[in-house]
Amino acid sequence: MPLRRHYAAQCIFYSSNCRQALYGIHRPHPAFPASAIYSSRFKSDVAIPHNVQRPATVSSDVVKSTSLSPAAALNPPHSTLPPPLSLPQWEPNLPKLDLLKFYYRTGKAYLSFYKSGIKAVWANYKSLRQLRTRIPSGRSAEQALRDGYLTRGEYHLIRRTRSDISRIPLFGVVLLICGEFTPFVVLFLGLSGAVPKTCHVPKQVDGAREKLEARRRDSFRQGTITGNNSTDVGDITKLPKSILAHVGKSLGLYSSLWDRIGVMPTPFLSWRMRKVVEKIDADDFALERDGGIEHLSDEESKRAAEERGLDVLGKPTSEVRAALNHWLDARKQSSIFHLLSTRPSAWPRPQGEHLIEKRKV
């Protein structure tokens, strides 16, 4: 029990000390150059505010002069992912005493896993605080990424740390009450949204992917919906509700509870959709600038595919990367909304190239 309170207290302590720095305004770092590259490869879906002054466009050599390898620039630190979870091996027909020891070691392994996850959030927060000193005040992470103040890996470090910090207070309470039984309570009650991503056990990750992909398949079975190829982020309020609901289900932007009661949270969903499209548009830009899909790690390839509504369960990494390359090529001719609302088989393809196999809806 004292150990459980210690971990929960760490959660609350980290949360209270991180919030102000996460969203506070910091002075730009005077030694960091405002070098930038703005690619015109994609049909951009994001309108850049007119009051944001953009540095002069330069060649890609300027960005690569940071001496980072493509893999280091593209992939965020391993601390943004869950640590390894090592559980004792189950043996049938154990005596009662050995069975108690097994459950004790299992609970201890889970507590150690959560402790490592919480420590990772704290380490990421300290890295984020250093990154904030580079970004000029008034600029979002997406603008800083485009203007060359951040690499893709640093951009995703900021995004994931902000999300994890916001989940720590409630997770600390759950951990304080449930202790070693936290993973079972989280899975049984469906509290994955309250758990920092660095504390997601493997079964939790796979379960969330299975549910999302099943929901996506159901949405496509109801009828393939073709998004407006000319729709940009400024016209999101003009999207038909059918497309808004379809993309929202495909990306898991709102709870399935709304489907059961037959009501769709349109204002909330429109707001979330705009944020998601801005993030995807900035990420597409960074993927091309910082080295390309082939330098993403296996897990980062899956996460990038998930963010774009692509299935990853049971697929080899080569197929996931091929789908991501298909996405980037299709962006030359199509808007994000069109790609999010259709299957890859309906996306435009370069003439003479067959990037991925045609998939069944």
Coordinates of C-alpha atoms in Angstrom, one line a residue:
M1 CA 0.0 0.0 0.0
P2 CA 2.7 2.6 0.8
L3 CA 4.4 1.8 -2.6
R4 CA 1.1 2.3 -4.3
R5 CA 0.6 5.7 -2.6
H6 CA 4.2 6.7 -3.6
Y7 CA 3.5 6.1 -7.4
A8 CA 0.1 7.9 -7.2
A9 CA 1.7 10.8 -5.5
Q10 CA 4.3 11.0 -8.2
C11 CA 1.5 11.2 -10.8
I12 CA -0.1 14.2 -9.0
F13 CA 3.2 15.9 -8.4
Y14 CA 4.3 15.7 -12.0
S15 CA 1.0 16.9 -13.2
S16 CA 0.9 20.0 -11.0
N17 CA 4.4 21.0 -11.9
C18 CA 4.1 20.5 -15.6
R19 CA 0.9 22.2 -16.6
Q20 CA 2.1 25.8 -16.5
A21 CA 5.3 25.2 -18.4
L22 CA 3.5 23.1 -21.0
Y23 CA 1.3 25.9 -22.1
G24 CA 3.2 28.9 -20.9
I25 CA 5.0 31.4 -23.2
H26 CA 8.7 31.2 -23.3
R27 CA 11.3 33.4 -25.0
P28 CA 12.8 32.1 -28.2
H29 CA 16.2 30.7 -28.1
P30 CA 18.6 33.3 -29.5
A31 CA 21.1 30.8 -30.8
F32 CA 18.7 28.6 -32.8
P33 CA 18.4 29.8 -36.4
A34 CA 15.0 30.3 -37.9
S35 CA 15.8 28.2 -40.9
A36 CA 12.9 26.7 -42.7
I37 CA 11.8 24.8 -45.7
Y38 CA 8.2 24.9 -47.1
S39 CA 7.5 22.2 -49.6
S40 CA 4.9 22.6 -52.3
R41 CA 4.6 18.9 -52.9
F42 CA 1.3 18.5 -51.1
K43 CA -2.1 20.1 -51.8
S44 CA -2.2 21.8 -48.4
D45 CA -5.4 21.6 -46.4
V46 CA -4.4 24.1 -43.8
A47 CA -4.7 27.9 -44.2
I48 CA -1.7 29.5 -42.6
P49 CA -2.6 32.7 -40.7
H50 CA -1.6 35.9 -42.4
N51 CA -0.2 37.4 -39.3
V52 CA 2.5 34.7 -39.0
Q53 CA 5.7 35.8 -40.6
R54 CA 7.4 33.0 -42.5
P55 CA 11.2 32.8 -43.0
A56 CA 12.4 32.9 -46.5
T57 CA 12.2 29.6 -48.3
V58 CA 15.5 27.8 -48.5
S59 CA 16.8 24.5 -49.8
S60 CA 16.4 21.3 -48.0
D61 CA 20.2 21.3 -47.2
V62 CA 19.6 23.9 -44.5
V63 CA 17.3 21.6 -42.5
K64 CA 19.6 18.7 -42.9
S65 CA 22.6 20.7 -41.7
T66 CA 21.4 20.0 -38.1
S67 CA 23.7 16.9 -38.3
L68 CA 20.8 14.7 -37.3
S69 CA 20.3 11.4 -39.2
P70 CA 16.9 11.0 -40.9
A71 CA 15.9 8.3 -38.3
A72 CA 16.8 10.7 -35.4
A73 CA 14.9 13.6 -37.0
L74 CA 11.8 11.6 -37.8
N75 CA 11.3 9.3 -34.7
P76 CA 10.5 10.7 -31.3
P77 CA 12.4 9.4 -28.3
H78 CA 11.7 5.9 -27.1
S79 CA 10.5 7.4 -23.8
T80 CA 7.3 8.5 -25.6
L81 CA 6.4 4.8 -26.0
P82 CA 5.4 2.3 -23.3
P83 CA 8.4 0.6 -21.6
P84 CA 8.9 -3.2 -21.9
L85 CA 6.6 -5.3 -19.7
S86 CA 8.1 -8.5 -18.3
L87 CA 5.5 -10.7 -16.6
P88 CA 6.1 -14.0 -14.8
Q89 CA 5.2 -17.1 -16.9
W90 CA 2.0 -18.9 -16.0
E91 CA 2.2 -22.5 -15.1
P92 CA -0.9 -24.8 -14.8
N93 CA -1.7 -26.7 -11.6
L94 CA 0.3 -24.5 -9.3
P95 CA 0.0 -25.1 -5.6
K96 CA -1.8 -22.4 -3.6
L97 CA 1.3 -21.0 -2.2
D98 CA 3.0 -20.8 -5.5
L99 CA -0.1 -19.3 -7.0
L100 CA -0.1 -16.5 -4.5
K101 CA 3.6 -15.9 -5.3
F102 CA 2.7 -15.8 -9.0
Y103 CA 0.0 -13.1 -8.5
Y104 CA 2.3 -11.1 -6.2
R105 CA 5.1 -11.1 -8.8
T106 CA 2.6 -10.2 -11.5
G107 CA 1.3 -7.2 -9.5
K108 CA 4.9 -6.1 -8.7
A109 CA 5.7 -6.3 -12.5
Y110 CA 2.7 -4.1 -13.3
L111 CA 3.7 -1.5 -10.6
S112 CA 7.2 -1.4 -11.9
F113 CA 5.9 -0.9 -15.5
Y114 CA 3.7 2.0 -14.4
K115 CA 6.5 3.5 -12.4
S116 CA 8.7 3.4 -15.5
G117 CA 5.9 5.0 -17.6
I118 CA 5.4 7.8 -15.1
K119 CA 9.2 8.5 -15.0
A120 CA 9.1 8.6 -18.8
V121 CA 6.4 11.3 -18.8
W122 CA 8.6 13.3 -16.4
A123 CA 11.7 12.9 -18.6
N124 CA 9.6 13.9 -21.6
Y125 CA 8.3 17.0 -19.8
K126 CA 11.9 18.2 -19.1
S127 CA 12.8 17.7 -22.8
L128 CA 9.6 19.6 -23.8
R129 CA 10.5 22.5 -21.5
Q130 CA 13.8 22.8 -23.4
L131 CA 12.1 22.7 -26.7
R132 CA 9.7 25.4 -25.7
T133 CA 12.6 27.9 -25.4
R134 CA 13.3 27.5 -29.2
I135 CA 9.8 28.3 -30.3
P136 CA 8.9 32.0 -30.7
S137 CA 6.0 33.1 -28.6
G138 CA 2.6 33.0 -30.3
R139 CA 3.5 30.1 -32.6
S140 CA 1.9 26.7 -32.4
A141 CA 3.8 23.5 -32.6
E142 CA 2.6 23.0 -36.2
Q143 CA 3.9 26.4 -37.2
A144 CA 7.2 25.8 -35.5
L145 CA 7.6 22.5 -37.3
R146 CA 7.0 24.1 -40.7
D147 CA 9.4 27.0 -39.9
G148 CA 12.3 24.7 -39.0
Y149 CA 12.3 25.2 -35.2
L150 CA 11.4 21.5 -34.6
T151 CA 12.1 18.2 -36.2
R152 CA 9.3 15.7 -36.7
G153 CA 10.5 13.7 -33.7
E154 CA 10.5 16.8 -31.4
Y155 CA 7.1 17.7 -32.7
H156 CA 5.6 14.4 -31.7
L157 CA 7.4 14.6 -28.3
I158 CA 5.5 17.8 -27.6
R159 CA 2.2 16.3 -28.8
R160 CA 2.5 13.1 -26.8
T161 CA 3.8 14.7 -23.6
R162 CA 0.9 17.2 -23.5
S163 CA -1.5 14.4 -23.9
D164 CA 0.1 12.3 -21.2
I165 CA 0.4 15.1 -18.7
S166 CA -3.4 15.8 -19.0
R167 CA -4.1 12.2 -18.2
I168 CA -1.9 11.8 -15.1
P169 CA -4.2 13.3 -12.4
L170 CA -7.1 10.8 -13.0
F171 CA -4.7 8.0 -13.6
G172 CA -3.0 8.8 -10.2
V173 CA -6.3 8.4 -8.5
V174 CA -7.0 5.1 -10.2
L175 CA -3.5 3.8 -9.3
L176 CA -3.9 4.9 -5.7
I177 CA -7.2 3.1 -5.3
C178 CA -6.6 0.0 -7.4
G179 CA -2.8 -0.5 -7.2
E180 CA -1.7 -3.9 -8.7
F181 CA -5.2 -4.4 -10.1
T182 CA -5.1 -1.2 -12.2
P183 CA -4.6 -2.9 -15.6
F184 CA -7.6 -5.1 -15.0
V185 CA -9.8 -2.2 -13.9
V186 CA -8.7 -0.1 -16.9
L187 CA -9.5 -2.9 -19.3
F188 CA -12.8 -3.9 -17.7
L189 CA -14.2 -0.4 -17.3
G190 CA -12.8 0.9 -20.6
L191 CA -10.6 3.7 -18.9
S192 CA -7.8 3.6 -21.5
G193 CA -8.5 7.3 -22.2
A194 CA -7.4 8.1 -18.6
V195 CA -4.1 6.3 -18.9
P196 CA -1.0 8.0 -20.2
K197 CA 0.2 6.4 -23.4
T198 CA 3.5 5.5 -21.8
C199 CA 1.6 3.3 -19.3
H200 CA -0.5 1.4 -21.9
V201 CA 0.1 -2.4 -21.5
P202 CA 0.5 -4.4 -24.8
K203 CA -3.0 -5.9 -24.4
Q204 CA -4.4 -2.4 -24.0
V205 CA -2.8 -1.2 -27.2
D206 CA -3.9 -4.2 -29.3
G207 CA -7.4 -4.0 -27.9
A208 CA -7.8 -0.3 -28.7
R209 CA -6.6 -1.0 -32.3
E210 CA -9.0 -3.9 -32.7
K211 CA -12.0 -1.8 -31.6
L212 CA -11.0 1.1 -33.8
E213 CA -10.5 -1.0 -36.9
A214 CA -13.8 -2.9 -36.3
R215 CA -15.6 0.4 -36.1
R216 CA -13.9 1.6 -39.2
R217 CA -14.9 -1.5 -41.2
D218 CA -18.5 -1.0 -40.0
S219 CA -18.5 2.6 -41.2
F220 CA -17.2 1.6 -44.6
R221 CA -19.7 -1.3 -44.9
Q222 CA -22.6 1.2 -44.6
G223 CA -21.5 2.7 -47.9
T224 CA -18.3 4.1 -49.4
I225 CA -18.4 7.9 -48.9
T226 CA -16.3 10.0 -51.3
G227 CA -15.0 13.2 -49.7
N228 CA -15.0 16.4 -51.6
N229 CA -11.6 16.6 -53.2
S230 CA -11.5 20.4 -53.1
T231 CA -12.5 20.7 -49.4
D232 CA -10.0 22.4 -47.2
V233 CA -9.8 23.0 -43.4
G234 CA -11.6 26.3 -43.7
D235 CA -14.7 24.6 -45.2
I236 CA -15.0 22.0 -42.5
T237 CA -18.3 23.4 -41.3
K238 CA -19.7 22.8 -44.8
L239 CA -19.0 19.1 -44.8
P240 CA -22.0 16.9 -44.9
K241 CA -22.8 15.3 -41.6
S242 CA -22.4 11.8 -43.2
I243 CA -18.8 12.5 -44.1
L244 CA -18.1 14.1 -40.7
A245 CA -19.5 11.1 -38.9
H246 CA -17.8 8.6 -41.2
V247 CA -14.3 10.2 -40.7
G248 CA -15.0 10.6 -37.0
K249 CA -15.7 6.9 -36.6
S250 CA -12.7 5.9 -38.8
L251 CA -10.3 7.9 -36.7
G252 CA -12.0 7.3 -33.3
L253 CA -12.6 11.0 -32.8
Y254 CA -15.8 10.5 -30.7
S255 CA -17.1 7.8 -28.5
S256 CA -19.2 5.0 -29.8
L257 CA -21.7 5.8 -27.1
W258 CA -23.0 8.7 -29.3
D259 CA -23.8 6.1 -32.0
R260 CA -25.9 4.1 -29.6
I261 CA -28.0 7.0 -28.5
G262 CA -28.4 8.2 -32.1
V263 CA -26.9 11.7 -31.6
M264 CA -23.7 13.0 -33.2
P265 CA -21.8 15.8 -31.3
T266 CA -21.4 17.9 -34.5
P267 CA -19.7 21.1 -32.9
F268 CA -17.3 19.0 -30.9
L269 CA -16.5 16.7 -33.8
S270 CA -15.9 19.7 -36.2
W271 CA -13.5 21.2 -33.7
R272 CA -11.6 17.9 -33.3
M273 CA -11.6 17.3 -37.1
R274 CA -10.0 20.7 -37.7
K275 CA -7.2 20.0 -35.2
V276 CA -6.6 16.5 -36.6
V277 CA -6.3 17.8 -40.2
E278 CA -3.9 20.5 -39.1
K279 CA -1.7 17.9 -37.4
I280 CA -1.8 15.4 -40.3
D281 CA -1.0 18.2 -42.8
A282 CA 2.0 19.3 -40.7
D283 CA 3.1 15.7 -40.2
D284 CA 3.0 15.0 -44.0
F285 CA 5.2 18.0 -44.6
A286 CA 7.7 16.8 -41.9
L287 CA 7.8 13.3 -43.2
E288 CA 9.0 14.5 -46.6
R289 CA 11.4 17.1 -45.3
D290 CA 13.1 15.0 -42.6
G291 CA 13.9 11.9 -44.6
G292 CA 10.9 9.8 -45.7
I293 CA 8.8 6.9 -44.6
E294 CA 11.6 4.4 -44.9
H295 CA 13.4 5.9 -41.9
L296 CA 10.5 5.5 -39.5
S297 CA 10.7 2.8 -36.9
D298 CA 8.2 -0.1 -37.0
E299 CA 6.1 1.3 -34.2
E300 CA 6.2 4.9 -35.5
S301 CA 5.1 3.6 -39.0
K302 CA 2.1 2.0 -37.3
R303 CA 1.2 5.1 -35.4
A304 CA 1.5 7.3 -38.5
A305 CA -0.8 5.0 -40.4
E306 CA -3.3 4.9 -37.6
E307 CA -3.5 8.7 -37.5
R308 CA -4.5 8.6 -41.2
G309 CA -7.2 6.0 -40.8
L310 CA -5.2 3.0 -42.1
D311 CA -5.4 -0.5 -40.7
V312 CA -2.2 -1.9 -39.1
L313 CA -3.2 -5.1 -37.2
G314 CA -1.7 -8.2 -38.7
K315 CA 0.1 -6.3 -41.4
P316 CA 3.9 -6.4 -42.0
T317 CA 5.8 -3.2 -41.6
S318 CA 6.6 -3.2 -45.4
E319 CA 2.9 -3.1 -46.2
V320 CA 2.2 -0.3 -43.6
R321 CA 5.1 1.8 -45.1
A322 CA 3.8 1.2 -48.6
A323 CA 0.4 2.5 -47.6
L324 CA 2.0 5.6 -46.0
N325 CA 4.0 6.2 -49.2
H326 CA 0.7 5.8 -51.2
W327 CA -0.9 8.4 -48.9
L328 CA 2.0 10.9 -49.5
D329 CA 1.8 10.4 -53.2
A330 CA -2.0 10.8 -53.2
R331 CA -1.7 14.1 -51.3
K332 CA -0.2 15.6 -54.5
Q333 CA -3.7 15.4 -56.1
S334 CA -6.2 15.1 -53.2
S335 CA -7.2 16.8 -50.1
I336 CA -6.9 15.1 -46.7
F337 CA -10.7 14.8 -46.3
H338 CA -10.9 12.9 -49.6
L339 CA -8.2 10.4 -48.4
L340 CA -9.7 10.1 -44.9
S341 CA -13.2 9.3 -46.2
T342 CA -12.1 6.6 -48.7
R343 CA -10.1 3.4 -48.8
P344 CA -6.6 3.4 -50.3
S345 CA -8.0 1.5 -53.3
A346 CA -9.9 4.7 -54.3
W347 CA -7.0 7.0 -53.9
P348 CA -5.2 8.4 -57.0
R349 CA -2.0 6.6 -58.0
P350 CA 1.0 7.6 -60.1
Q351 CA 0.6 6.3 -63.6
G352 CA 2.3 3.0 -64.1
E353 CA 2.9 2.3 -60.4
H354 CA 1.1 -0.2 -58.2
L355 CA 2.0 0.9 -54.6
I356 CA -0.3 -1.4 -52.6
E357 CA -2.7 -4.2 -53.2
K358 CA -6.4 -3.3 -53.7
R359 CA -8.1 -3.9 -50.4
K360 CA -11.6 -5.1 -49.7
V361 CA -13.8 -2.7 -47.8

